[in-house]
JSON list of C-alpha atoms in Angstrom, two decimals:
[
{"chain": "A", "resi": 104, "resn": "MET", "atom": "CA", "xyz": [-112.08, -13.33, 86.65]},
{"chain": "A", "resi": 105, "resn": "PRO", "atom": "CA", "xyz": [-112.42, -14.96, 83.22]},
{"chain": "A", "resi": 106, "resn": "ASP", "atom": "CA", "xyz": [-111.01, -13.21, 80.16]},
{"chain": "A", "resi": 107, "resn": "ALA", "atom": "CA", "xyz": [-111.37, -13.47, 76.38]},
{"chain": "A", "resi": 108, "resn": "GLU", "atom": "CA", "xyz": [-108.94, -16.40, 76.17]},
{"chain": "A", "resi": 109, "resn": "ASP", "atom": "CA", "xyz": [-111.05, -18.31, 78.70]},
{"chain": "A", "resi": 110, "resn": "VAL", "atom": "CA", "xyz": [-114.14, -17.62, 76.58]},
{"chain": "A", "resi": 111, "resn": "ARG", "atom": "CA", "xyz": [-112.33, -18.87, 73.48]},
{"chain": "A", "resi": 112, "resn": "ARG", "atom": "CA", "xyz": [-110.97, -22.00, 75.20]},
{"chain": "A", "resi": 113, "resn": "ILE", "atom": "CA", "xyz": [-114.30, -22.96, 76.78]},
{"chain": "A", "resi": 114, "resn": "ALA", "atom": "CA", "xyz": [-116.41, -22.17, 73.72]},
{"chain": "A", "resi": 115, "resn": "LEU", "atom": "CA", "xyz": [-114.13, -24.16, 71.43]},
{"chain": "A", "resi": 116, "resn": "SER", "atom": "CA", "xyz": [-114.26, -27.12, 73.84]},
{"chain": "A", "resi": 117, "resn": "LEU", "atom": "CA", "xyz": [-118.00, -27.46, 73.21]},
{"chain": "A", "resi": 118, "resn": "PRO", "atom": "CA", "xyz": [-118.96, -30.03, 70.55]},
{"chain": "A", "resi": 119, "resn": "ASP", "atom": "CA", "xyz": [-118.86, -29.00, 66.88]},
{"chain": "A", "resi": 120, "resn": "THR", "atom": "CA", "xyz": [-117.89, -25.40, 67.74]},
{"chain": "A", "resi": 121, "resn": "THR", "atom": "CA", "xyz": [-115.86, -23.15, 65.47]},
{"chain": "A", "resi": 122, "resn": "GLU", "atom": "CA", "xyz": [-114.62, -19.58, 65.72]},
{"chain": "A", "resi": 123, "resn": "LYS", "atom": "CA", "xyz": [-115.22, -17.09, 62.92]},
{"chain": "A", "resi": 124, "resn": "ILE", "atom": "CA", "xyz": [-114.58, -13.34, 62.69]},
{"chain": "A", "resi": 125, "resn": "ALA", "atom": "CA", "xyz": [-117.79, -11.46, 61.84]},
{"chain": "A", "resi": 126, "resn": "TRP", "atom": "CA", "xyz": [-118.54, -7.75, 62.27]},
{"chain": "A", "resi": 127, "resn": "SER", "atom": "CA", "xyz": [-114.83, -7.37, 63.22]},
{"chain": "A", "resi": 128, "resn": "MET", "atom": "CA", "xyz": [-115.19, -9.55, 66.33]},
{"chain": "A", "resi": 129, "resn": "PRO", "atom": "CA", "xyz": [-114.76, -13.21, 67.24]},
{"chain": "A", "resi": 130, "resn": "THR", "atom": "CA", "xyz": [-117.95, -15.25, 67.03]},
{"chain": "A", "resi": 131, "resn": "PHE", "atom": "CA", "xyz": [-118.50, -18.84, 68.11]},
{"chain": "A", "resi": 132, "resn": "ARG", "atom": "CA", "xyz": [-120.80, -21.18, 66.21]},
{"chain": "A", "resi": 133, "resn": "VAL", "atom": "CA", "xyz": [-122.16, -24.65, 66.73]},
{"chain": "A", "resi": 134, "resn": "ALA", "atom": "CA", "xyz": [-122.83, -26.47, 63.47]},
{"chain": "A", "resi": 135, "resn": "GLY", "atom": "CA", "xyz": [-122.57, -23.06, 61.77]},
{"chain": "A", "resi": 136, "resn": "LYS", "atom": "CA", "xyz": [-125.12, -21.29, 64.03]},
{"chain": "A", "resi": 137, "resn": "MET", "atom": "CA", "xyz": [-123.81, -18.46, 66.21]},
{"chain": "A", "resi": 138, "resn": "PHE", "atom": "CA", "xyz": [-124.15, -18.84, 69.98]},
{"chain": "A", "resi": 139, "resn": "ALA", "atom": "CA", "xyz": [-121.60, -16.36, 71.38]},
{"chain": "A", "resi": 140, "resn": "THR", "atom": "CA", "xyz": [-119.58, -13.29, 70.42]},
{"chain": "A", "resi": 141, "resn": "LEU", "atom": "CA", "xyz": [-116.78, -11.27, 72.02]},
{"chain": "A", "resi": 142, "resn": "PRO", "atom": "CA", "xyz": [-117.79, -7.61, 71.48]},
{"chain": "A", "resi": 143, "resn": "GLU", "atom": "CA", "xyz": [-116.65, -4.47, 73.36]},
{"chain": "A", "resi": 144, "resn": "ASP", "atom": "CA", "xyz": [-112.95, -5.06, 72.78]},
{"chain": "A", "resi": 145, "resn": "GLU", "atom": "CA", "xyz": [-113.38, -8.58, 74.17]},
{"chain": "A", "resi": 146, "resn": "THR", "atom": "CA", "xyz": [-114.40, -7.33, 77.64]},
{"chain": "A", "resi": 147, "resn": "SER", "atom": "CA", "xyz": [-117.87, -8.90, 77.44]},
{"chain": "A", "resi": 148, "resn": "ILE", "atom": "CA", "xyz": [-119.70, -11.75, 75.77]},
{"chain": "A", "resi": 149, "resn": "ALA", "atom": "CA", "xyz": [-122.99, -11.78, 73.95]},
{"chain": "A", "resi": 150, "resn": "VAL", "atom": "CA", "xyz": [-124.94, -15.03, 74.27]},
{"chain": "A", "resi": 151, "resn": "ARG", "atom": "CA", "xyz": [-128.34, -16.40, 73.36]},
{"chain": "A", "resi": 152, "resn": "CYS", "atom": "CA", "xyz": [-130.98, -15.94, 76.04]},
{"chain": "A", "resi": 153, "resn": "PRO", "atom": "CA", "xyz": [-134.74, -16.36, 75.65]},
{"chain": "A", "resi": 154, "resn": "LYS", "atom": "CA", "xyz": [-136.41, -12.95, 75.74]},
{"chain": "A", "resi": 155, "resn": "GLU", "atom": "CA", "xyz": [-138.71, -13.99, 78.58]},
{"chain": "A", "resi": 156, "resn": "GLU", "atom": "CA", "xyz": [-135.69, -14.86, 80.75]},
{"chain": "A", "resi": 157, "resn": "ARG", "atom": "CA", "xyz": [-133.25, -12.11, 79.88]},
{"chain": "A", "resi": 158, "resn": "ASN", "atom": "CA", "xyz": [-135.21, -9.24, 81.43]},
{"chain": "A", "resi": 159, "resn": "GLU", "atom": "CA", "xyz": [-135.27, -11.09, 84.76]},
{"chain": "A", "resi": 160, "resn": "LEU", "atom": "CA", "xyz": [-131.56, -11.79, 84.41]},
{"chain": "A", "resi": 161, "resn": "VAL", "atom": "CA", "xyz": [-130.76, -8.11, 83.77]},
{"chain": "A", "resi": 162, "resn": "LEU", "atom": "CA", "xyz": [-132.97, -6.97, 86.66]},
{"chain": "A", "resi": 163, "resn": "ALA", "atom": "CA", "xyz": [-131.43, -9.52, 89.03]},
{"chain": "A", "resi": 164, "resn": "GLU", "atom": "CA", "xyz": [-127.80, -8.72, 88.13]},
{"chain": "A", "resi": 165, "resn": "PRO", "atom": "CA", "xyz": [-127.57, -5.37, 86.30]},
{"chain": "A", "resi": 166, "resn": "GLY", "atom": "CA", "xyz": [-123.85, -5.08, 87.01]},
{"chain": "A", "resi": 167, "resn": "LYS", "atom": "CA", "xyz": [-123.25, -8.30, 85.11]},
{"chain": "A", "resi": 168, "resn": "PHE", "atom": "CA", "xyz": [-125.90, -8.49, 82.37]},
{"chain": "A", "resi": 169, "resn": "TRP", "atom": "CA", "xyz": [-127.40, -5.97, 79.96]},
{"chain": "A", "resi": 170, "resn": "ILE", "atom": "CA", "xyz": [-129.19, -5.85, 76.62]},
{"chain": "A", "resi": 171, "resn": "ALA", "atom": "CA", "xyz": [-127.47, -3.94, 73.83]},
{"chain": "A", "resi": 172, "resn": "ASP", "atom": "CA", "xyz": [-129.83, -1.55, 72.05]},
{"chain": "A", "resi": 173, "resn": "HIS", "atom": "CA", "xyz": [-129.29, -3.10, 68.62]},
{"chain": "A", "resi": 174, "resn": "GLU", "atom": "CA", "xyz": [-130.00, -6.59, 70.02]},
{"chain": "A", "resi": 175, "resn": "SER", "atom": "CA", "xyz": [-133.20, -5.71, 71.93]},
{"chain": "A", "resi": 176, "resn": "GLN", "atom": "CA", "xyz": [-135.44, -7.38, 69.35]},
{"chain": "A", "resi": 177, "resn": "PHE", "atom": "CA", "xyz": [-133.34, -10.57, 69.38]},
{"chain": "A", "resi": 178, "resn": "ALA", "atom": "CA", "xyz": [-132.94, -13.27, 72.03]},
{"chain": "A", "resi": 179, "resn": "TRP", "atom": "CA", "xyz": [-129.43, -12.18, 73.12]},
{"chain": "A", "resi": 180, "resn": "VAL", "atom": "CA", "xyz": [-127.95, -10.79, 76.32]},
{"chain": "A", "resi": 181, "resn": "ARG", "atom": "CA", "xyz": [-124.51, -9.36, 77.15]},
{"chain": "A", "resi": 182, "resn": "ALA", "atom": "CA", "xyz": [-122.37, -10.25, 80.16]},
{"chain": "A", "resi": 183, "resn": "ARG", "atom": "CA", "xyz": [-119.37, -8.31, 81.45]},
{"chain": "A", "resi": 184, "resn": "LEU", "atom": "CA", "xyz": [-116.42, -10.67, 81.80]},
{"chain": "A", "resi": 185, "resn": "ASP", "atom": "CA", "xyz": [-115.11, -8.86, 84.88]},
{"chain": "A", "resi": 186, "resn": "ALA", "atom": "CA", "xyz": [-118.43, -9.54, 86.64]},
{"chain": "A", "resi": 187, "resn": "ILE", "atom": "CA", "xyz": [-118.49, -13.28, 85.94]},
{"chain": "A", "resi": 188, "resn": "GLU", "atom": "CA", "xyz": [-117.47, -15.09, 89.13]},
{"chain": "A", "resi": 189, "resn": "ASP", "atom": "CA", "xyz": [-115.28, -17.85, 87.72]},
{"chain": "A", "resi": 190, "resn": "GLU", "atom": "CA", "xyz": [-114.70, -20.28, 84.87]},
{"chain": "A", "resi": 191, "resn": "GLY", "atom": "CA", "xyz": [-117.54, -22.48, 86.13]},
{"chain": "A", "resi": 192, "resn": "GLU", "atom": "CA", "xyz": [-120.07, -19.68, 85.71]},
{"chain": "A", "resi": 193, "resn": "LEU", "atom": "CA", "xyz": [-118.60, -18.79, 82.31]},
{"chain": "A", "resi": 194, "resn": "ARG", "atom": "CA", "xyz": [-118.84, -22.43, 81.22]},
{"chain": "A", "resi": 195, "resn": "ASP", "atom": "CA", "xyz": [-122.50, -22.56, 82.34]},
{"chain": "A", "resi": 196, "resn": "ILE", "atom": "CA", "xyz": [-123.35, -19.38, 80.41]},
{"chain": "A", "resi": 197, "resn": "LEU", "atom": "CA", "xyz": [-121.63, -20.56, 77.24]},
{"chain": "A", "resi": 198, "resn": "ALA", "atom": "CA", "xyz": [-123.01, -24.11, 77.43]},
{"chain": "A", "resi": 199, "resn": "ASP", "atom": "CA", "xyz": [-126.55, -22.80, 77.94]},
{"chain": "A", "resi": 200, "resn": "SER", "atom": "CA", "xyz": [-126.20, -20.60, 74.87]},
{"chain": "A", "resi": 201, "resn": "TRP", "atom": "CA", "xyz": [-124.67, -23.52, 72.93]},
{"chain": "A", "resi": 202, "resn": "ARG", "atom": "CA", "xyz": [-127.76, -25.64, 73.75]},
{"chain": "A", "resi": 203, "resn": "GLN", "atom": "CA", "xyz": [-130.03, -22.95, 72.30]},
{"chain": "A", "resi": 204, "resn": "ALA", "atom": "CA", "xyz": [-128.19, -22.98, 68.98]},
{"chain": "A", "resi": 205, "resn": "ALA", "atom": "CA", "xyz": [-127.18, -26.65, 68.68]},
{"chain": "A", "resi": 206, "resn": "PRO", "atom": "CA", "xyz": [-129.04, -28.93, 66.27]},
{"chain": "A", "resi": 207, "resn": "THR", "atom": "CA", "xyz": [-131.08, -31.83, 67.64]},
{"chain": "A", "resi": 208, "resn": "ARG", "atom": "CA", "xyz": [-128.41, -34.40, 66.70]},
{"chain": "A", "resi": 209, "resn": "LEU", "atom": "CA", "xyz": [-125.89, -32.68, 69.01]},
{"chain": "A", "resi": 210, "resn": "LEU", "atom": "CA", "xyz": [-128.40, -32.19, 71.82]},
{"chain": "A", "resi": 211, "resn": "GLU", "atom": "CA", "xyz": [-129.21, -35.89, 71.63]},
{"chain": "A", "resi": 212, "resn": "ALA", "atom": "CA", "xyz": [-125.50, -36.81, 71.59]},
{"chain": "A", "resi": 213, "resn": "HIS", "atom": "CA", "xyz": [-124.79, -34.55, 74.62]},
{"chain": "A", "resi": 214, "resn": "PRO", "atom": "CA", "xyz": [-128.04, -34.59, 76.63]},
{"chain": "A", "resi": 215, "resn": "ARG", "atom": "CA", "xyz": [-126.60, -33.14, 79.90]},
{"chain": "A", "resi": 216, "resn": "LEU", "atom": "CA", "xyz": [-124.34, -30.46, 78.38]},
{"chain": "A", "resi": 217, "resn": "GLY", "atom": "CA", "xyz": [-125.47, -27.04, 79.53]},
{"chain": "A", "resi": 218, "resn": "LEU", "atom": "CA", "xyz": [-128.17, -28.29, 81.89]},
{"chain": "A", "resi": 219, "resn": "PRO", "atom": "CA", "xyz": [-128.08, -27.50, 85.62]},
{"chain": "A", "resi": 220, "resn": "VAL", "atom": "CA", "xyz": [-126.42, -30.16, 87.76]},
{"chain": "A", "resi": 221, "resn": "GLU", "atom": "CA", "xyz": [-129.05, -31.91, 89.86]}
]
């Protein structure tokens, strides 16, 4: 089961990522744009997720994913760290969120990062 240190290590391994404390919690940013946070005493992560996909995600795995009330109007979803299977799944979640926040120059420099393996 991944923990907050795994989140930090994996997030910071993604290109041009920095950590910054905001709202009294760690946040991770690519080129200054936030793509992940460690809320709930670092027992979960909040990541970018298109609104049209997140409802399906929450319905498919309600024990793992949920939408925080104050984020319902934004394209974010929460994931419980103790429900994430392993570091591979955590890496996929973080990399997908990174792709949604990364500028074009980074997406072009890392075209496969965060995409499903074919």
